[in-house]
Short mmCIF file of C-alpha atoms and ligand atoms in Angstrom, two decimals:
data_model
loop_
_atom_site.label_atom_id
_atom_site.label_comp_id
_atom_site.label_asym_id
_atom_site.label_seq_id
_atom_site.Cartn_x
_atom_site.Cartn_y
_atom_site.Cartn_z
CA MET I 1 173.89 74.53 124.64
CA THR I 2 172.73 71.83 122.20
CA TYR I 3 169.31 70.43 123.02
CA ARG I 4 167.28 67.59 121.53
CA LYS I 5 168.66 64.42 122.94
CA LYS I 6 166.10 62.01 124.28
CA LEU I 7 166.25 60.03 127.50
CA ILE I 8 164.73 57.10 125.62
CA ASP I 9 167.92 56.89 123.53
CA VAL I 10 170.22 56.15 126.45
CA SER I 11 170.31 53.40 129.07
CA TRP I 12 170.13 54.35 132.73
CA GLU I 13 173.62 52.94 133.29
CA ASP I 14 175.10 55.08 130.50
CA PHE I 15 173.14 58.18 131.47
CA ARG I 16 174.10 57.94 135.15
CA GLU I 17 177.80 57.94 134.30
CA LEU I 18 177.70 61.07 132.12
CA PRO I 19 179.11 64.36 133.48
CA VAL I 20 176.25 66.74 134.36
CA LYS I 21 177.09 68.97 131.39
CA GLU I 22 176.45 66.05 129.03
CA LYS I 23 173.22 65.13 130.81
CA THR I 24 171.74 68.58 130.25
CA PRO I 25 170.72 68.16 126.59
CA PHE I 26 168.62 65.14 127.60
CA LEU I 27 166.65 67.23 130.09
CA MET I 28 165.70 70.24 128.00
CA GLN I 29 162.94 71.07 125.51
CA PRO I 30 163.62 72.25 121.95
CA ASP I 31 163.08 75.91 122.89
CA GLY I 32 165.72 75.67 125.64
CA ALA I 33 163.20 75.45 128.49
CA PRO I 34 163.74 72.67 131.01
CA PHE I 35 161.59 69.55 130.86
CA HIS I 36 163.08 67.83 133.92
CA THR I 37 164.77 70.18 136.42
CA LEU I 38 167.42 68.12 138.20
CA PHE I 39 170.65 70.12 138.36
CA ALA I 40 171.57 73.77 138.85
CA GLN I 41 173.98 73.43 135.93
CA GLN I 42 171.05 73.08 133.52
CA PHE I 43 170.52 76.82 133.86
CA ASP I 44 172.92 79.18 132.13
CA ALA I 45 172.71 82.96 132.51
CA ALA I 46 170.54 83.33 129.38
CA LEU I 47 167.97 80.83 130.67
CA ILE I 48 168.00 82.41 134.13
CA ASP I 49 167.41 85.76 132.45
CA ARG I 50 164.29 84.31 130.80
CA LEU I 51 163.11 82.98 134.17
CA PHE I 52 163.89 86.33 135.82
CA THR I 53 161.71 88.17 133.29
CA LEU I 54 158.93 85.63 133.63
CA ALA I 55 159.02 85.65 137.46
CA ASN I 56 158.87 89.46 137.47
CA GLY I 57 155.95 89.32 135.03
CA ILE I 58 154.03 86.81 137.16
CA ARG I 59 154.57 88.79 140.37
CA ALA I 60 153.33 91.98 138.67
CA ILE I 61 150.30 90.26 137.09
CA ALA I 62 149.37 88.63 140.42
CA LYS I 63 148.90 92.05 142.03
CA THR I 64 145.44 92.53 140.50
CA ARG I 65 142.26 90.48 140.69
CA ALA I 66 142.02 90.25 136.91
CA GLY I 67 145.67 89.24 136.68
CA THR I 68 145.24 86.61 139.36
CA ALA I 69 142.27 85.18 137.47
CA PHE I 70 144.29 85.11 134.25
CA LEU I 71 147.17 83.27 135.92
CA ARG I 72 144.83 80.79 137.59
CA GLU I 73 143.54 79.51 134.31
CA THR I 74 147.00 79.27 132.74
CA ILE I 75 147.69 75.64 133.69
CA CYS I 76 144.39 74.68 135.29
CA HIS I 77 144.23 71.57 133.10
CA LYS I 78 147.30 70.03 134.80
CA ARG I 79 147.91 68.43 138.19
CA ALA I 80 151.10 68.39 140.26
CA MET I 81 152.25 65.86 142.85
CA LEU I 82 154.33 67.17 145.72
CA PHE I 83 156.30 64.17 146.96
CA PHE I 84 158.40 65.26 149.92
CA SER I 85 159.93 62.35 151.83
CA GLN I 86 162.18 64.80 153.73
CA PRO I 87 161.01 67.68 155.95
CA SER I 88 160.39 71.06 154.30
CA SER I 89 158.48 74.25 155.03
CA ARG I 90 159.57 76.81 152.43
CA THR I 91 160.19 74.62 149.41
CA PHE I 92 156.97 72.69 149.92
CA LEU I 93 154.80 75.74 150.59
CA SER I 94 156.32 77.88 147.87
CA PHE I 95 155.83 75.13 145.28
CA LEU I 96 152.29 74.62 146.54
CA SER I 97 151.64 78.37 146.29
CA ALA I 98 153.26 78.51 142.84
CA CYS I 99 150.94 75.73 141.66
CA GLN I 100 147.94 77.58 143.11
CA ILE I 101 148.97 80.81 141.39
CA LEU I 102 149.03 79.00 138.03
CA GLY I 103 145.85 77.03 138.67
CA LEU I 104 147.41 73.55 138.92
CA GLN I 105 145.62 71.19 141.24
CA THR I 106 147.91 69.40 143.63
CA GLY I 107 148.27 66.19 145.60
CA GLU I 108 150.88 65.45 148.20
CA VAL I 109 152.72 62.71 150.08
CA ARG I 110 154.89 63.98 152.90
CA ASP I 111 155.06 60.93 155.08
CA THR I 112 155.88 57.66 153.34
CA SER I 113 154.41 55.72 156.26
CA THR I 114 151.01 56.79 154.90
CA SER I 115 151.76 55.56 151.38
CA SER I 116 152.17 52.03 150.05
CA GLU I 117 155.91 52.30 150.63
CA PHE I 118 154.92 51.22 154.12
CA LYS I 119 153.76 47.93 152.57
CA GLY I 120 157.08 47.46 150.85
CA GLU I 121 156.48 49.27 147.55
CA SER I 122 159.72 50.63 146.11
CA ARG I 123 160.15 54.38 145.72
CA GLU I 124 160.47 53.83 141.99
CA ASP I 125 157.07 52.13 141.87
CA SER I 126 155.60 54.91 144.04
CA VAL I 127 156.77 57.58 141.61
CA ARG I 128 155.48 55.57 138.63
CA THR I 129 152.15 55.37 140.46
CA PHE I 130 152.04 59.17 140.93
CA SER I 131 152.69 59.61 137.22
CA SER I 132 149.42 57.78 136.51
CA TYR I 133 147.44 60.55 138.18
CA PHE I 134 149.56 63.69 137.81
CA ASP I 135 151.29 65.75 135.11
CA LEU I 136 154.27 66.96 137.15
CA ILE I 137 156.17 65.50 140.10
CA ILE I 138 157.98 67.85 142.46
CA MET I 139 160.14 65.71 144.72
CA ARG I 140 162.43 66.07 147.70
CA ALA I 141 164.28 62.97 148.82
CA PRO I 142 167.20 62.16 151.08
CA GLU I 143 168.71 59.96 148.37
CA LYS I 144 171.19 61.63 146.03
CA GLY I 145 170.30 60.77 142.43
CA LEU I 146 166.76 59.51 143.03
CA ALA I 147 165.11 62.39 141.13
CA GLU I 148 167.51 61.75 138.27
CA HIS I 149 166.70 58.06 138.16
CA MET I 150 162.98 58.81 138.29
CA ALA I 151 163.31 61.32 135.45
CA TRP I 152 164.98 58.66 133.32
CA ALA I 153 162.39 56.02 134.30
CA LEU I 154 159.40 58.28 133.57
CA SER I 155 160.85 59.40 130.25
CA ASN I 156 161.00 55.71 129.34
CA SER I 157 157.43 55.04 130.48
CA GLU I 158 154.09 55.43 128.69
CA ARG I 159 153.50 58.69 130.59
CA PRO I 160 156.68 60.79 130.41
CA ILE I 161 155.95 63.68 132.78
CA PRO I 162 158.47 66.21 134.14
CA ILE I 163 160.24 65.93 137.47
CA ILE I 164 161.45 68.91 139.46
CA ASN I 165 164.15 68.20 142.04
CA ALA I 166 163.19 70.04 145.24
CA GLY I 167 166.30 68.86 147.09
CA SER I 168 168.25 65.63 146.61
CA GLY I 169 170.23 64.45 149.62
CA PRO I 170 173.18 66.70 150.48
CA ASP I 171 173.90 67.11 146.77
CA GLN I 172 171.63 69.54 144.86
CA HIS I 173 168.81 72.01 145.45
CA PRO I 174 168.51 73.61 142.01
CA THR I 175 165.36 75.65 142.58
CA GLN I 176 166.84 77.15 145.76
CA ALA I 177 169.83 78.23 143.67
CA LEU I 178 167.46 79.77 141.10
CA LEU I 179 165.66 81.81 143.75
CA ASP I 180 168.99 82.80 145.29
CA ILE I 181 170.20 84.09 141.93
CA TYR I 182 166.85 85.82 141.39
CA THR I 183 167.31 87.55 144.75
CA LEU I 184 170.87 88.60 143.88
CA LEU I 185 169.77 89.88 140.46
CA ARG I 186 166.98 91.94 142.04
CA SER I 187 169.27 93.20 144.80
CA PHE I 188 171.87 94.47 142.33
CA GLU I 189 169.49 95.50 139.55
CA ARG I 190 170.10 99.21 140.05
CA THR I 191 173.77 99.01 141.00
CA GLY I 192 175.42 97.31 138.03
CA GLY I 193 173.92 93.82 138.08
CA LEU I 194 175.38 90.48 139.06
CA ARG I 195 178.96 91.03 137.89
CA ASN I 196 182.21 92.06 139.58
CA ARG I 197 180.87 90.95 142.97
CA THR I 198 182.17 89.15 146.02
CA ILE I 199 179.79 86.54 147.41
CA VAL I 200 180.73 85.22 150.86
CA MET I 201 179.18 81.85 151.80
CA VAL I 202 179.29 80.86 155.44
CA GLY I 203 178.53 77.87 157.66
CA ASP I 204 178.26 74.16 157.00
CA LEU I 205 179.40 74.25 153.41
CA ALA I 206 180.37 70.58 153.25
CA ARG I 207 176.80 69.35 153.60
CA GLY I 208 174.80 72.38 152.47
CA ARG I 209 173.23 71.48 149.13
CA THR I 210 172.03 75.06 148.59
CA VAL I 211 175.59 76.41 148.55
CA ARG I 212 176.78 73.65 146.23
CA SER I 213 174.05 74.52 143.72
CA LEU I 214 174.47 78.29 144.08
CA ALA I 215 178.25 78.14 143.63
CA GLN I 216 177.74 76.38 140.32
CA LEU I 217 175.09 78.79 139.06
CA LEU I 218 177.24 81.80 139.93
CA MET I 219 179.85 80.48 137.48
CA GLY I 220 177.64 81.85 134.71
CA TYR I 221 178.15 85.47 135.82
CA PRO I 222 181.27 87.52 135.06
CA ASN I 223 183.93 88.17 137.65
CA ILE I 224 182.20 86.77 140.71
CA ARG I 225 184.65 86.03 143.52
CA GLN I 226 183.37 83.20 145.72
CA VAL I 227 184.59 83.20 149.33
CA PHE I 228 183.89 80.09 151.43
CA ILE I 229 183.99 80.63 155.20
CA ALA I 230 183.65 77.53 157.37
CA PRO I 231 185.45 75.46 159.98
CA PRO I 232 187.98 73.30 158.09
CA GLU I 233 185.99 70.11 158.72
CA PHE I 234 182.86 71.64 157.16
CA GLN I 235 184.46 73.45 154.23
CA ILE I 236 183.08 73.37 150.71
CA GLY I 237 183.82 70.14 148.80
CA GLN I 238 186.97 69.83 146.74
CA ASP I 239 184.79 68.84 143.75
CA ILE I 240 183.16 72.28 143.78
CA LEU I 241 186.49 74.07 144.20
CA ASP I 242 188.00 72.09 141.33
CA LEU I 243 185.02 72.90 139.11
CA LEU I 244 185.13 76.62 139.91
CA ARG I 245 188.88 76.85 139.43
CA ALA I 246 188.70 74.94 136.15
CA ASN I 247 186.27 77.63 135.02
CA ASN I 248 188.60 80.46 136.13
CA VAL I 249 186.41 81.53 139.05
CA GLU I 250 188.36 83.28 141.79
CA THR I 251 187.83 81.31 145.00
CA VAL I 252 188.92 81.92 148.59
CA VAL I 253 188.76 79.33 151.38
CA ASP I 254 189.02 80.81 154.86
CA ASP I 255 187.60 80.63 158.39
CA ASP I 256 187.61 84.35 159.24
CA LEU I 257 184.14 85.79 158.65
CA ARG I 258 184.83 89.27 160.01
CA LYS I 259 187.82 89.70 157.72
CA TRP I 260 185.66 89.13 154.63
CA ILE I 261 182.44 90.99 155.50
CA PRO I 262 183.75 94.43 154.41
CA GLU I 263 184.56 92.93 150.98
CA ALA I 264 181.18 91.25 150.60
CA ASP I 265 178.39 92.30 148.25
CA ALA I 266 176.37 89.41 149.63
CA VAL I 267 176.85 87.28 152.72
CA TYR I 268 175.07 83.93 152.35
CA MET I 269 174.65 82.33 155.78
CA THR I 270 173.76 78.67 156.31
CA ARG I 271 172.97 76.52 159.33
CA ILE I 272 174.72 73.42 160.63
CA GLN I 273 173.30 70.45 158.73
CA ASP I 274 173.53 68.01 161.64
CA GLU I 275 170.82 65.78 160.20
CA TRP I 276 173.65 64.40 158.03
CA ASP I 277 175.92 63.56 161.02
CA LYS I 278 177.46 60.12 160.58
CA ALA I 279 177.74 59.67 164.36
CA LYS I 280 175.50 61.15 167.05
CA GLY I 281 176.85 64.52 168.23
CA GLU I 282 179.43 64.77 165.39
CA SER I 283 178.60 68.43 164.58
CA ALA I 284 178.44 69.45 168.23
CA LYS I 285 182.19 68.84 168.53
CA THR I 286 182.86 71.84 166.27
CA ASP I 287 182.84 75.40 167.57
CA PHE I 288 180.60 77.38 165.19
CA SER I 289 180.60 80.57 167.30
CA ARG I 290 182.78 82.43 164.76
CA PHE I 291 180.37 81.65 161.93
CA LYS I 292 177.46 83.76 163.16
CA PHE I 293 176.12 87.10 161.97
CA GLY I 294 174.94 89.64 164.54
CA LEU I 295 175.10 93.38 165.09
CA PRO I 296 178.95 93.52 165.22
CA GLU I 297 179.08 91.82 161.79
CA LEU I 298 176.28 94.05 160.44
CA ALA I 299 178.40 97.10 161.32
CA LEU I 300 181.11 95.79 158.97
CA LEU I 301 178.79 95.28 155.97
CA LYS I 302 178.72 97.77 153.07
CA PRO I 303 175.57 99.94 152.82
CA THR I 304 174.80 98.15 149.54
CA GLY I 305 175.59 94.65 150.84
CA VAL I 306 172.87 92.05 151.40
CA ILE I 307 172.50 89.20 153.89
CA MET I 308 170.90 86.02 152.62
CA HIS I 309 170.00 82.65 154.11
CA PRO I 310 168.11 79.74 152.51
CA LEU I 311 166.42 79.21 155.92
CA PRO I 312 165.57 77.59 158.24
CA ARG I 313 167.97 79.34 160.60
CA ARG I 314 168.98 78.47 164.10
CA ASP I 315 171.18 81.07 165.75
CA GLU I 316 173.60 81.82 162.91
CA ILE I 317 171.83 85.12 162.18
CA SER I 318 170.76 87.13 165.20
CA THR I 319 167.14 88.30 165.13
CA ASP I 320 168.58 91.78 165.85
CA VAL I 321 169.56 91.85 162.17
CA ASP I 322 166.08 91.04 160.84
CA HIS I 323 164.83 94.62 160.47
CA ASP I 324 167.89 95.98 158.72
CA PRO I 325 167.07 96.77 155.06
CA ARG I 326 170.06 94.68 154.01
CA ALA I 327 168.52 91.55 155.55
CA MET I 328 167.19 89.89 152.41
CA TYR I 329 166.22 86.45 153.72
CA TRP I 330 162.49 87.09 154.11
CA ARG I 331 162.22 88.57 150.63
CA GLN I 332 164.42 85.73 149.35
CA MET I 333 161.84 83.26 150.65
CA ARG I 334 158.96 84.99 148.85
CA ASN I 335 161.09 85.30 145.71
CA GLY I 336 161.12 81.51 145.72
CA MET I 337 157.40 81.38 145.10
CA TRP I 338 157.64 83.66 142.02
CA MET I 339 160.70 81.88 140.64
CA ARG I 340 159.10 78.46 141.10
CA ALA I 341 155.91 79.68 139.43
CA ALA I 342 158.05 80.90 136.52
CA LEU I 343 159.83 77.53 136.30
CA ILE I 344 156.56 75.58 136.26
CA ALA I 345 155.03 77.95 133.69
CA MET I 346 158.08 77.59 131.46
CA THR I 347 158.11 73.81 131.86
CA PHE I 348 154.52 73.71 130.55
CA GLY I 349 155.21 76.09 127.66
CA CYS I 350 153.27 79.07 129.04
CA GLU I 351 156.09 81.64 129.02
CA GLY I 352 154.97 83.44 125.84
CA ARG I 353 151.32 83.62 126.87
CA ILE I 354 152.13 85.13 130.27
CA LEU I 355 154.59 87.65 128.83
CA ASP I 356 152.05 88.66 126.14
CA TYR I 357 149.49 89.34 128.88
CA PHE I 358 152.06 91.29 130.87
CA ARG I 359 153.04 93.49 127.88
CA ALA I 360 149.41 94.10 126.99
CA ASN I 361 148.37 95.15 130.48
CA TYR I 362 151.36 96.74 132.24
N1 CP D 401 165.40 76.49 152.02
C1 CP D 401 164.71 75.33 152.16
O1 CP D 401 164.92 74.39 151.39
O2 CP D 401 163.83 75.30 153.19
P1 CP D 401 162.89 74.08 153.55
O3 CP D 401 163.80 72.94 153.96
O4 CP D 401 162.01 74.56 154.66
O5 CP D 401 162.13 73.71 152.32
#
């Protein structure tokens, strides 16, 4: 990738219209680290490999008291704003924990009725206000493209601070995709790595932003077959299929989960995203009973296969499956904290310092 374009050199109207690939150079730092993290496509396999090494280093260092103290003073001179105008448990708490691990102090707005948006302030002005007090904004919003617009606006302000997209409408959830890839890389570390694999993604794929981001990140790994299992009305978007096929990724679109489980190296389950229903009860009209994973499905899974889920779940994975060693979703959640810590550390230029400490002490 070519880096070193500046968001101050392009108007918002021109930037907004660029394909994501052409936006990427505007979002990165000269050493290839992200400044703003907005899209999964900003991260190629080489950059994910750097994040993987850093996340593993941070998790190892954090195991000791001395290591924890070292990490806590790494970015203690910075402050992060967690601006979540949509509900979240995992993403919010794992970012909060990641900030605590690295010593960043944090502020938060989770309910815009308690901020001046209630008095009519625009979201743009709210974010500009946060940038007066903080050095990083981590934001989740129901509006597609808001994080992107804010990144452009802040880069053109007197205080250009980074933005991390923690979920933007039904479109992107790049840090979830990073932790999903981290989980896959760790799961297959001793069995040949993330190559020549079949990844089966199941559920509401039309409105699941985690799957959209993950599908795009998986493009960076060799010979990954992506199988999309969903009711026809909730299948993965044609834009994603077109992108994957244009990049010679083998794709399968089907509605038969049991047929594909024996082929799967990973089964990635997702819930119905009925918060995006256009009409009340829209999702309830679809029979999702064939898109659930219980003991009969577990019996079909390879001994080396893994079951993942971005969570929260409803009933699409039976709790009977939870104690099977192939159930990866609890570890996946904790992996998010280490991966997000690695992303924040890299954003603030602390990668080398942390890896030096790791090499000197482990
Ligand atoms: N996976 C995920 O984004 O969970 P939350 O909505 O709880 O943050």
